[in-house]
Amino acid sequence: MNSILPQTLERLIEELSRLPTIGRKTAQRLAFHIIRHSPPMAENLASAMTEAGARIRPCQQCFFLAEDELCSICKDQRRRPDIVCVVEDPFDVVAFEKAGAYDGLYHVLQGRISPLHGVMPEDLTISSLLERVAKAQPSIEEVILATSPTVDGDATALYLAEQLRGFRCRVTRIGVGVAIGSSLELADELTLRHALERRQDVE
Amino acid sequence: MNSILPQTLERLIEELSRLPTIGRKTAQRLAFHIIRHSPPMAENLASAMTEAGARIRPCQQCFFLAEDELCSICKDQRRRPDIVCVVEDPFDVVAFEKAGAYDGLYHVLQGRISPLHGVMPEDLTISSLLERVAKAQPSIEEVILATSPTVDGDATALYLAEQLRGFRCRVTRIGVGVAIGSSLELADELTLRHALERRQDVE
């Protein structure tokens, strides 16, 4: 059945199927759409990919996405330089920025420690984080560990907390609990257990 | 919030969001994935798009997707040349081929008549179909109208039946079985096979 499509189209569908959440059928739909509006759409997408692929690199300070040496957040003079939020990947930075509740800096680990998946501390940007905190001492007053509330994320947070023990800065972990606006009914059991354990007095 | 991402990445996300079924969040996820595996992934995708965009064109006979003058189906000597299945778009050809129940040729209308959406008969490949049938007379013995079972698809089929009335060939409409209001592309293989088997003459 594959052979009825032109080769170049098959190749495009194959490349698109490599993307996360894109199955064969969606890839086909996308490819048809792209070439239907082609050449402008194919050209625009291709040039956007080539350019982004060539120009985007990790920020030299926090490893978020940047085109220059520093990302837009590290360059921003209005951000508090005394607090660093450690996250697993750039998605998390975008999520926090969307929430709009944080005005400090970030540190992107580029993953989380997961021996099962072969990810060890040295595969992440942990040494850069420690160097960064050491160099900035004592101007970094707090490091927020915002790795995911999963087994690996928790282990990563624990490991980092251990490594940061020598520095004179507060180390905190983001609160885990029931998501605001969600229904209790939909929360998983582990989250509910955590939410119960970490209950606080109502003033 | 947008401004925290590098410009080239923003552009890539924007281009990706133009694709069907891809919202802002998915586009972002795809873009992150693409540049994370970059440059190879970005380059491969970009070159696949450029190539497909430049080389794919409609088959000169049936308007299915082709790289040469004729598509792989029109070129295939084993296909029956005496029966033509008229579909709305290339997706439908792929769906029928996957069902594996048809060995004739196709004609891709490139849409369906829809005055509400400004699509008139002259915007489709209808005149080419009529010319094709006229030229091939009497070797085309049957034209199957496999436009979608929607109001517009039915209207298109009726219009085509009217136009084809002058030719000495059987004109049939795919059988009931394809779910009303749905798209052919989403139909399962069994439904498509049944629909073909139960096709009826258009009076």
Short mmCIF file of C-alpha atoms in Angstrom, two decimals:
data_model
loop_
_atom_site.label_atom_id
_atom_site.label_comp_id
_atom_site.label_asym_id
_atom_site.label_seq_id
_atom_site.Cartn_x
_atom_site.Cartn_y
_atom_site.Cartn_z
CA MET A 1 0.00 0.00 0.00
CA ASN A 2 2.89 2.33 0.76
CA SER A 3 4.19 2.02 -2.74
CA ILE A 4 1.27 3.98 -4.20
CA LEU A 5 2.61 7.23 -2.72
CA PRO A 6 5.52 9.04 -4.37
CA GLN A 7 8.87 8.36 -2.69
CA THR A 8 9.53 11.92 -1.57
CA LEU A 9 6.12 11.98 0.11
CA GLU A 10 6.79 8.66 1.81
CA ARG A 11 10.04 10.08 3.13
CA LEU A 12 8.29 13.18 4.47
CA ILE A 13 5.63 11.03 6.16
CA GLU A 14 8.35 8.87 7.69
CA GLU A 15 10.24 11.88 9.01
CA LEU A 16 7.06 13.36 10.47
CA SER A 17 6.15 10.06 12.16
CA ARG A 18 9.38 10.31 14.14
CA LEU A 19 7.89 13.25 16.04
CA PRO A 20 6.31 12.59 19.42
CA THR A 21 2.53 11.99 19.42
CA ILE A 22 2.51 11.82 15.60
CA GLY A 23 1.43 8.43 14.30
CA ARG A 24 1.47 7.26 10.71
CA LYS A 25 -2.04 8.53 9.96
CA THR A 26 -1.44 11.98 11.42
CA ALA A 27 1.92 12.18 9.67
CA GLN A 28 0.16 11.40 6.40
CA ARG A 29 -2.44 14.07 7.03
CA LEU A 30 0.25 16.63 7.87
CA ALA A 31 2.35 15.69 4.84
CA PHE A 32 -0.65 15.98 2.48
CA HIS A 33 -1.49 19.34 3.99
CA ILE A 34 2.08 20.57 3.67
CA ILE A 35 2.46 19.65 0.03
CA ARG A 36 -1.05 20.78 -0.82
CA HIS A 37 -0.13 24.29 0.28
CA SER A 38 3.24 23.90 -1.26
CA PRO A 39 5.63 25.22 -2.21
CA PRO A 40 5.22 28.17 0.21
CA MET A 41 4.19 26.09 3.23
CA ALA A 42 6.83 23.40 2.73
CA GLU A 43 9.44 26.09 2.15
CA ASN A 44 8.43 28.12 5.20
CA LEU A 45 8.44 25.10 7.45
CA ALA A 46 11.70 23.83 6.05
CA SER A 47 13.45 27.16 6.47
CA ALA A 48 12.03 27.63 9.98
CA MET A 49 13.39 24.21 10.92
CA THR A 50 16.78 24.74 9.36
CA GLU A 51 17.16 28.11 11.03
CA ALA A 52 15.93 27.01 14.45
CA GLY A 53 18.03 23.84 14.23
CA ALA A 54 21.12 25.86 13.42
CA ARG A 55 20.64 28.80 15.77
CA ILE A 56 19.04 27.50 18.97
CA ARG A 57 21.50 26.36 21.63
CA PRO A 58 21.39 26.03 25.40
CA CYS A 59 21.85 29.20 27.44
CA GLN A 60 25.40 29.19 28.82
CA GLN A 61 24.11 29.96 32.30
CA CYS A 62 20.82 28.12 32.78
CA PHE A 63 20.59 25.77 29.75
CA PHE A 64 17.20 27.12 28.69
CA LEU A 65 16.81 27.71 24.95
CA ALA A 66 18.78 30.64 23.54
CA GLU A 67 20.14 32.08 20.33
CA ASP A 68 22.85 34.10 22.03
CA GLU A 69 25.16 33.16 24.87
CA LEU A 70 22.42 33.87 27.40
CA CYS A 71 18.67 33.22 27.14
CA SER A 72 16.12 36.00 27.40
CA ILE A 73 15.45 35.23 31.06
CA CYS A 74 19.09 35.30 32.15
CA LYS A 75 19.56 38.52 30.17
CA ASP A 76 16.52 40.15 31.79
CA GLN A 77 17.76 42.65 34.41
CA ARG A 78 14.35 42.70 36.09
CA ARG A 79 14.55 39.08 37.19
CA ARG A 80 15.69 38.38 40.76
CA PRO A 81 19.19 36.89 40.58
CA ASP A 82 19.03 35.57 44.15
CA ILE A 83 16.66 32.69 43.50
CA VAL A 84 17.09 29.79 41.07
CA CYS A 85 14.36 27.35 40.14
CA VAL A 86 15.75 23.98 38.99
CA VAL A 87 13.60 22.22 36.40
CA GLU A 88 13.99 19.16 34.21
CA ASP A 89 13.48 20.67 30.79
CA PRO A 90 12.62 23.80 28.84
CA PHE A 91 8.92 22.89 28.84
CA ASP A 92 8.84 23.42 32.57
CA VAL A 93 10.28 26.93 32.21
CA VAL A 94 7.55 27.79 29.72
CA ALA A 95 4.93 26.35 32.09
CA PHE A 96 6.21 28.40 35.04
CA GLU A 97 6.43 31.55 32.94
CA LYS A 98 2.88 31.00 31.77
CA ALA A 99 1.78 30.72 35.39
CA GLY A 100 3.45 34.11 35.87
CA ALA A 101 4.13 33.54 39.55
CA TYR A 102 7.92 33.49 39.48
CA ASP A 103 10.42 36.25 38.79
CA GLY A 104 13.72 34.56 39.60
CA LEU A 105 16.10 32.63 37.34
CA TYR A 106 16.07 28.99 36.23
CA HIS A 107 18.39 26.08 35.80
CA VAL A 108 17.41 23.45 33.25
CA LEU A 109 18.81 20.01 34.14
CA GLN A 110 18.03 18.59 30.69
CA GLY A 111 16.45 15.52 32.22
CA ARG A 112 16.29 13.74 35.55
CA ILE A 113 18.42 11.09 37.18
CA SER A 114 17.08 7.70 36.15
CA PRO A 115 19.47 4.76 36.48
CA LEU A 116 16.84 2.54 34.85
CA HIS A 117 17.00 4.66 31.71
CA GLY A 118 20.76 5.07 31.94
CA VAL A 119 20.59 8.72 33.00
CA MET A 120 23.20 9.44 35.68
CA PRO A 121 23.96 12.76 37.43
CA GLU A 122 26.86 13.44 35.06
CA ASP A 123 24.49 13.28 32.08
CA LEU A 124 22.63 16.32 33.40
CA THR A 125 23.73 19.91 33.95
CA ILE A 126 24.19 19.32 37.68
CA SER A 127 27.89 20.20 37.86
CA SER A 128 27.12 23.48 36.07
CA LEU A 129 24.43 24.20 38.66
CA LEU A 130 26.80 23.56 41.56
CA GLU A 131 29.49 25.70 39.90
CA ARG A 132 26.95 28.43 39.31
CA VAL A 133 25.79 28.44 42.93
CA ALA A 134 29.39 28.29 44.18
CA LYS A 135 30.47 31.21 42.00
CA ALA A 136 27.49 33.33 42.96
CA GLN A 137 27.81 32.74 46.70
CA PRO A 138 26.33 34.26 48.72
CA SER A 139 24.12 36.11 46.23
CA ILE A 140 21.95 33.06 45.44
CA GLU A 141 19.75 32.77 48.49
CA GLU A 142 17.38 30.05 47.46
CA VAL A 143 17.36 27.08 45.11
CA ILE A 144 13.89 25.71 44.39
CA LEU A 145 13.90 22.08 43.33
CA ALA A 146 11.10 21.87 40.81
CA THR A 147 11.82 18.48 39.29
CA SER A 148 8.73 16.43 38.51
CA PRO A 149 6.79 14.77 41.35
CA THR A 150 7.73 11.30 40.09
CA VAL A 151 10.02 8.66 41.58
CA ASP A 152 12.92 9.80 39.40
CA GLY A 153 12.11 13.49 39.87
CA ASP A 154 12.00 13.07 43.65
CA ALA A 155 15.27 11.13 43.61
CA THR A 156 16.85 13.88 41.52
CA ALA A 157 15.62 16.51 43.99
CA LEU A 158 17.04 14.52 46.90
CA TYR A 159 20.37 14.13 45.14
CA LEU A 160 20.52 17.87 44.41
CA ALA A 161 19.56 18.75 47.98
CA GLU A 162 22.46 16.59 49.14
CA GLN A 163 24.89 18.26 46.73
CA LEU A 164 23.72 21.74 47.71
CA ARG A 165 24.02 21.10 51.43
CA GLY A 166 27.48 22.72 51.59
CA PHE A 167 26.25 26.09 50.31
CA ARG A 168 24.75 28.78 52.47
CA CYS A 169 21.46 28.96 50.54
CA ARG A 170 17.98 27.76 51.29
CA VAL A 171 16.97 24.65 49.33
CA THR A 172 13.25 24.10 48.83
CA ARG A 173 11.06 21.59 46.97
CA ILE A 174 7.88 22.68 45.19
CA GLY A 175 4.68 21.70 46.91
CA VAL A 176 2.98 18.55 45.73
CA GLY A 177 -0.76 18.22 45.99
CA VAL A 178 -4.07 18.28 44.23
CA ALA A 179 -4.03 20.56 41.21
CA ILE A 180 -6.00 23.76 41.66
CA GLY A 181 -9.20 23.73 39.70
CA SER A 182 -9.11 19.98 39.16
CA SER A 183 -11.50 17.53 40.71
CA LEU A 184 -10.40 15.34 43.61
CA GLU A 185 -12.05 12.50 41.82
CA LEU A 186 -9.57 12.80 38.98
CA ALA A 187 -6.45 12.98 41.13
CA ASP A 188 -4.38 9.82 41.35
CA GLU A 189 -4.00 8.06 44.67
CA LEU A 190 -0.37 9.00 45.20
CA THR A 191 -1.13 12.69 44.74
CA LEU A 192 -4.05 12.46 47.16
CA ARG A 193 -1.85 10.71 49.71
CA HIS A 194 0.79 13.41 49.35
CA ALA A 195 -1.83 16.12 49.55
CA LEU A 196 -3.12 14.64 52.79
CA GLU A 197 0.33 14.20 54.31
CA ARG A 198 1.32 17.75 53.49
CA ARG A 199 -1.88 19.29 54.76
CA GLN A 200 -1.46 22.63 56.49
CA ASP A 201 -3.27 24.49 59.23
CA VAL A 202 -5.79 26.98 57.96
CA GLU A 203 -5.06 30.29 59.62
CA MET B 1 5.24 34.88 27.87
CA ASN B 2 6.06 34.28 24.20
CA SER B 3 9.04 36.58 24.36
CA ILE B 4 11.03 34.23 26.56
CA LEU B 5 11.58 31.86 23.65
CA PRO B 6 14.19 32.62 21.01
CA GLN B 7 12.77 34.18 17.84
CA THR B 8 13.72 31.36 15.48
CA LEU B 9 12.00 28.90 17.81
CA GLU B 10 8.89 31.10 17.98
CA ARG B 11 8.82 31.12 14.20
CA LEU B 12 9.10 27.35 14.03
CA ILE B 13 6.29 26.95 16.59
CA GLU B 14 4.15 29.37 14.59
CA GLU B 15 4.75 27.51 11.34
CA LEU B 16 3.97 24.19 13.00
CA SER B 17 0.73 25.55 14.51
CA ARG B 18 -0.52 26.21 10.98
CA LEU B 19 -0.75 22.47 10.44
CA PRO B 20 -4.14 20.81 10.93
CA THR B 21 -4.80 19.35 14.41
CA ILE B 22 -1.62 20.98 15.76
CA GLY B 23 -2.37 23.53 18.47
CA ARG B 24 0.08 25.90 20.09
CA LYS B 25 1.04 23.47 22.85
CA THR B 26 1.62 20.54 20.50
CA ALA B 27 3.55 22.80 18.13
CA GLN B 28 5.77 23.82 21.02
CA ARG B 29 6.34 20.22 22.02
CA LEU B 30 7.18 19.28 18.44
CA ALA B 31 9.51 22.26 18.01
CA PHE B 32 11.36 21.45 21.23
CA HIS B 33 11.73 17.87 20.12
CA ILE B 34 12.97 18.87 16.69
CA ILE B 35 15.65 21.23 17.94
CA ARG B 36 16.64 18.91 20.77
CA HIS B 37 17.57 16.29 18.21
CA SER B 38 19.01 18.90 15.97
CA PRO B 39 20.74 19.49 13.73
CA PRO B 40 20.12 16.06 12.09
CA MET B 41 16.39 15.93 12.80
CA ALA B 42 15.70 19.52 11.80
CA GLU B 43 17.81 19.04 8.68
CA ASN B 44 16.17 15.75 7.72
CA LEU B 45 12.69 17.18 8.16
CA ALA B 46 13.56 20.37 6.34
CA SER B 47 15.08 18.56 3.38
CA ALA B 48 12.18 16.09 3.24
CA MET B 49 9.76 19.02 3.12
CA THR B 50 11.70 20.96 0.54
CA GLU B 51 12.03 17.92 -1.68
CA ALA B 52 8.42 16.79 -1.36
CA GLY B 53 7.20 20.37 -1.79
CA ALA B 54 9.22 20.72 -4.97
CA ARG B 55 8.65 17.32 -6.54
CA ILE B 56 5.10 16.25 -5.72
CA ARG B 57 2.49 17.31 -8.24
CA PRO B 58 -0.93 16.06 -9.30
CA CYS B 59 -1.02 13.09 -11.66
CA GLN B 60 -1.90 14.41 -15.14
CA GLN B 61 -4.60 11.80 -15.54
CA CYS B 62 -6.24 11.29 -12.14
CA PHE B 63 -4.87 14.14 -9.97
CA PHE B 64 -3.59 11.77 -7.30
CA LEU B 65 -0.12 12.58 -5.96
CA ALA B 66 2.75 11.94 -8.33
CA GLU B 67 6.37 12.81 -9.00
CA ASP B 68 6.16 12.04 -12.69
CA GLU B 69 3.48 12.81 -15.23
CA LEU B 70 1.42 9.84 -14.04
CA CYS B 71 0.97 8.50 -10.51
CA SER B 72 1.92 4.97 -9.54
CA ILE B 73 -1.67 3.78 -9.90
CA CYS B 74 -2.25 5.20 -13.39
CA LYS B 75 1.13 3.75 -14.43
CA ASP B 76 0.27 0.29 -13.09
CA GLN B 77 -0.61 -1.97 -16.04
CA ARG B 78 -2.32 -4.45 -13.72
CA ARG B 79 -5.10 -2.01 -12.78
CA ARG B 80 -8.38 -2.24 -14.63
CA PRO B 81 -8.66 0.75 -16.95
CA ASP B 82 -12.39 0.28 -17.50
CA ILE B 83 -13.52 1.50 -14.08
CA VAL B 84 -12.86 4.86 -12.46
CA CYS B 85 -13.54 5.64 -8.81
CA VAL B 86 -14.12 9.36 -8.23
CA VAL B 87 -12.99 10.60 -4.82
CA GLU B 88 -12.61 13.98 -3.18
CA ASP B 89 -8.97 13.91 -2.24
CA PRO B 90 -5.79 11.85 -2.14
CA PHE B 91 -6.58 10.65 1.39
CA ASP B 92 -9.50 8.70 0.03
CA VAL B 93 -7.32 6.95 -2.53
CA VAL B 94 -4.99 5.85 0.26
CA ALA B 95 -7.97 4.63 2.30
CA PHE B 96 -9.37 2.58 -0.62
CA GLU B 97 -5.96 1.14 -1.41
CA LYS B 98 -5.53 0.14 2.19
CA ALA B 99 -8.87 -1.66 2.06
CA GLY B 100 -7.42 -3.54 -0.90
CA ALA B 101 -10.82 -4.17 -2.47
CA TYR B 102 -10.45 -2.11 -5.63
CA ASP B 103 -8.26 -2.64 -8.67
CA GLY B 104 -9.50 0.06 -11.05
CA LEU B 105 -8.31 3.62 -11.52
CA TYR B 106 -9.20 6.80 -9.62
CA HIS B 107 -10.09 10.39 -10.26
CA VAL B 108 -9.33 12.89 -7.50
CA LEU B 109 -11.70 15.86 -7.58
CA GLN B 110 -9.54 17.88 -5.19
CA GLY B 111 -12.54 18.79 -3.08
CA ARG B 112 -16.31 18.75 -3.33
CA ILE B 113 -18.86 21.23 -4.58
CA SER B 114 -19.79 23.50 -1.70
CA PRO B 115 -21.35 26.84 -2.62
CA LEU B 116 -21.31 27.79 1.08
CA HIS B 117 -17.54 27.50 1.08
CA GLY B 118 -17.20 29.08 -2.33
CA VAL B 119 -16.28 25.81 -4.05
CA MET B 120 -17.96 25.57 -7.45
CA PRO B 121 -17.72 22.77 -10.06
CA GLU B 122 -15.08 24.70 -12.00
CA ASP B 123 -12.82 24.73 -8.92
CA LEU B 124 -12.59 20.95 -9.05
CA THR B 125 -11.14 18.57 -11.64
CA ILE B 126 -14.61 17.81 -13.02
CA SER B 127 -13.97 19.00 -16.58
CA SER B 128 -10.84 16.82 -16.68
CA LEU B 129 -12.93 13.86 -15.55
CA LEU B 130 -15.53 14.46 -18.26
CA GLU B 131 -12.80 14.87 -20.87
CA ARG B 132 -11.13 11.71 -19.63
CA VAL B 133 -14.33 9.70 -19.87
CA ALA B 134 -15.17 11.20 -23.27
CA LYS B 135 -11.72 10.41 -24.68
CA ALA B 136 -11.72 6.86 -23.34
CA GLN B 137 -15.21 6.04 -24.61
CA PRO B 138 -16.32 3.32 -24.64
CA SER B 139 -13.46 1.73 -22.71
CA ILE B 140 -14.51 3.23 -19.37
CA GLU B 141 -17.45 1.07 -18.41
CA GLU B 142 -18.17 2.33 -14.94
CA VAL B 143 -17.66 5.47 -12.93
CA ILE B 144 -18.03 4.97 -9.17
CA LEU B 145 -18.97 8.15 -7.33
CA ALA B 146 -17.14 7.84 -4.01
CA THR B 147 -17.49 11.38 -2.75
CA SER B 148 -18.11 11.60 0.98
CA PRO B 149 -21.56 10.73 2.38
CA THR B 150 -22.18 14.34 3.43
CA VAL B 151 -24.59 16.93 2.09
CA ASP B 152 -21.87 18.45 -0.11
CA GLY B 153 -20.49 15.06 -1.10
CA ASP B 154 -23.95 13.84 -2.10
CA ALA B 155 -24.61 17.03 -4.05
CA THR B 156 -21.30 16.60 -5.83
CA ALA B 157 -22.18 13.01 -6.70
CA LEU B 158 -25.57 14.11 -8.05
CA TYR B 159 -23.95 16.84 -10.12
CA LEU B 160 -21.43 14.36 -11.53
CA ALA B 161 -24.16 11.81 -12.30
CA GLU B 162 -25.97 14.53 -14.24
CA GLN B 163 -22.83 15.46 -16.18
CA LEU B 164 -22.01 11.84 -16.95
CA ARG B 165 -25.50 11.01 -18.18
CA GLY B 166 -24.49 11.52 -21.81
CA PHE B 167 -21.81 8.85 -21.76
CA ARG B 168 -22.41 5.19 -22.32
CA CYS B 169 -21.01 4.08 -18.97
CA ARG B 170 -22.54 2.87 -15.77
CA VAL B 171 -22.54 5.47 -13.02
CA THR B 172 -22.69 4.15 -9.48
CA ARG B 173 -22.58 5.63 -6.01
CA ILE B 174 -20.73 3.82 -3.20
CA GLY B 175 -23.04 1.81 -1.03
CA VAL B 176 -24.66 2.68 2.21
CA GLY B 177 -22.39 1.53 4.93
CA VAL B 178 -20.07 4.44 5.09
CA ALA B 179 -21.12 6.28 8.22
CA ILE B 180 -23.23 9.30 7.32
CA GLY B 181 -21.56 12.63 7.98
CA SER B 182 -18.15 11.12 8.50
CA SER B 183 -15.10 11.35 6.31
CA LEU B 184 -14.13 8.43 4.06
CA GLU B 185 -10.63 8.64 5.36
CA LEU B 186 -11.81 7.67 8.83
CA ALA B 187 -13.84 4.71 7.69
CA ASP B 188 -12.50 1.31 8.60
CA GLU B 189 -11.41 -1.08 5.90
CA LEU B 190 -14.40 -3.40 6.25
CA THR B 191 -16.84 -0.53 5.87
CA LEU B 192 -15.05 0.64 2.76
CA ARG B 193 -15.09 -2.86 1.30
CA HIS B 194 -18.83 -3.22 2.02
CA ALA B 195 -19.51 0.21 0.62
CA LEU B 196 -17.78 -0.76 -2.62
CA GLU B 197 -19.58 -4.08 -2.89
CA ARG B 198 -22.99 -2.50 -2.28
CA ARG B 199 -22.58 0.34 -4.71
CA GLN B 200 -25.72 1.20 -6.65
CA ASP B 201 -26.62 2.73 -9.99
CA VAL B 202 -27.42 6.41 -9.83
CA GLU B 203 -30.76 6.97 -11.53
#
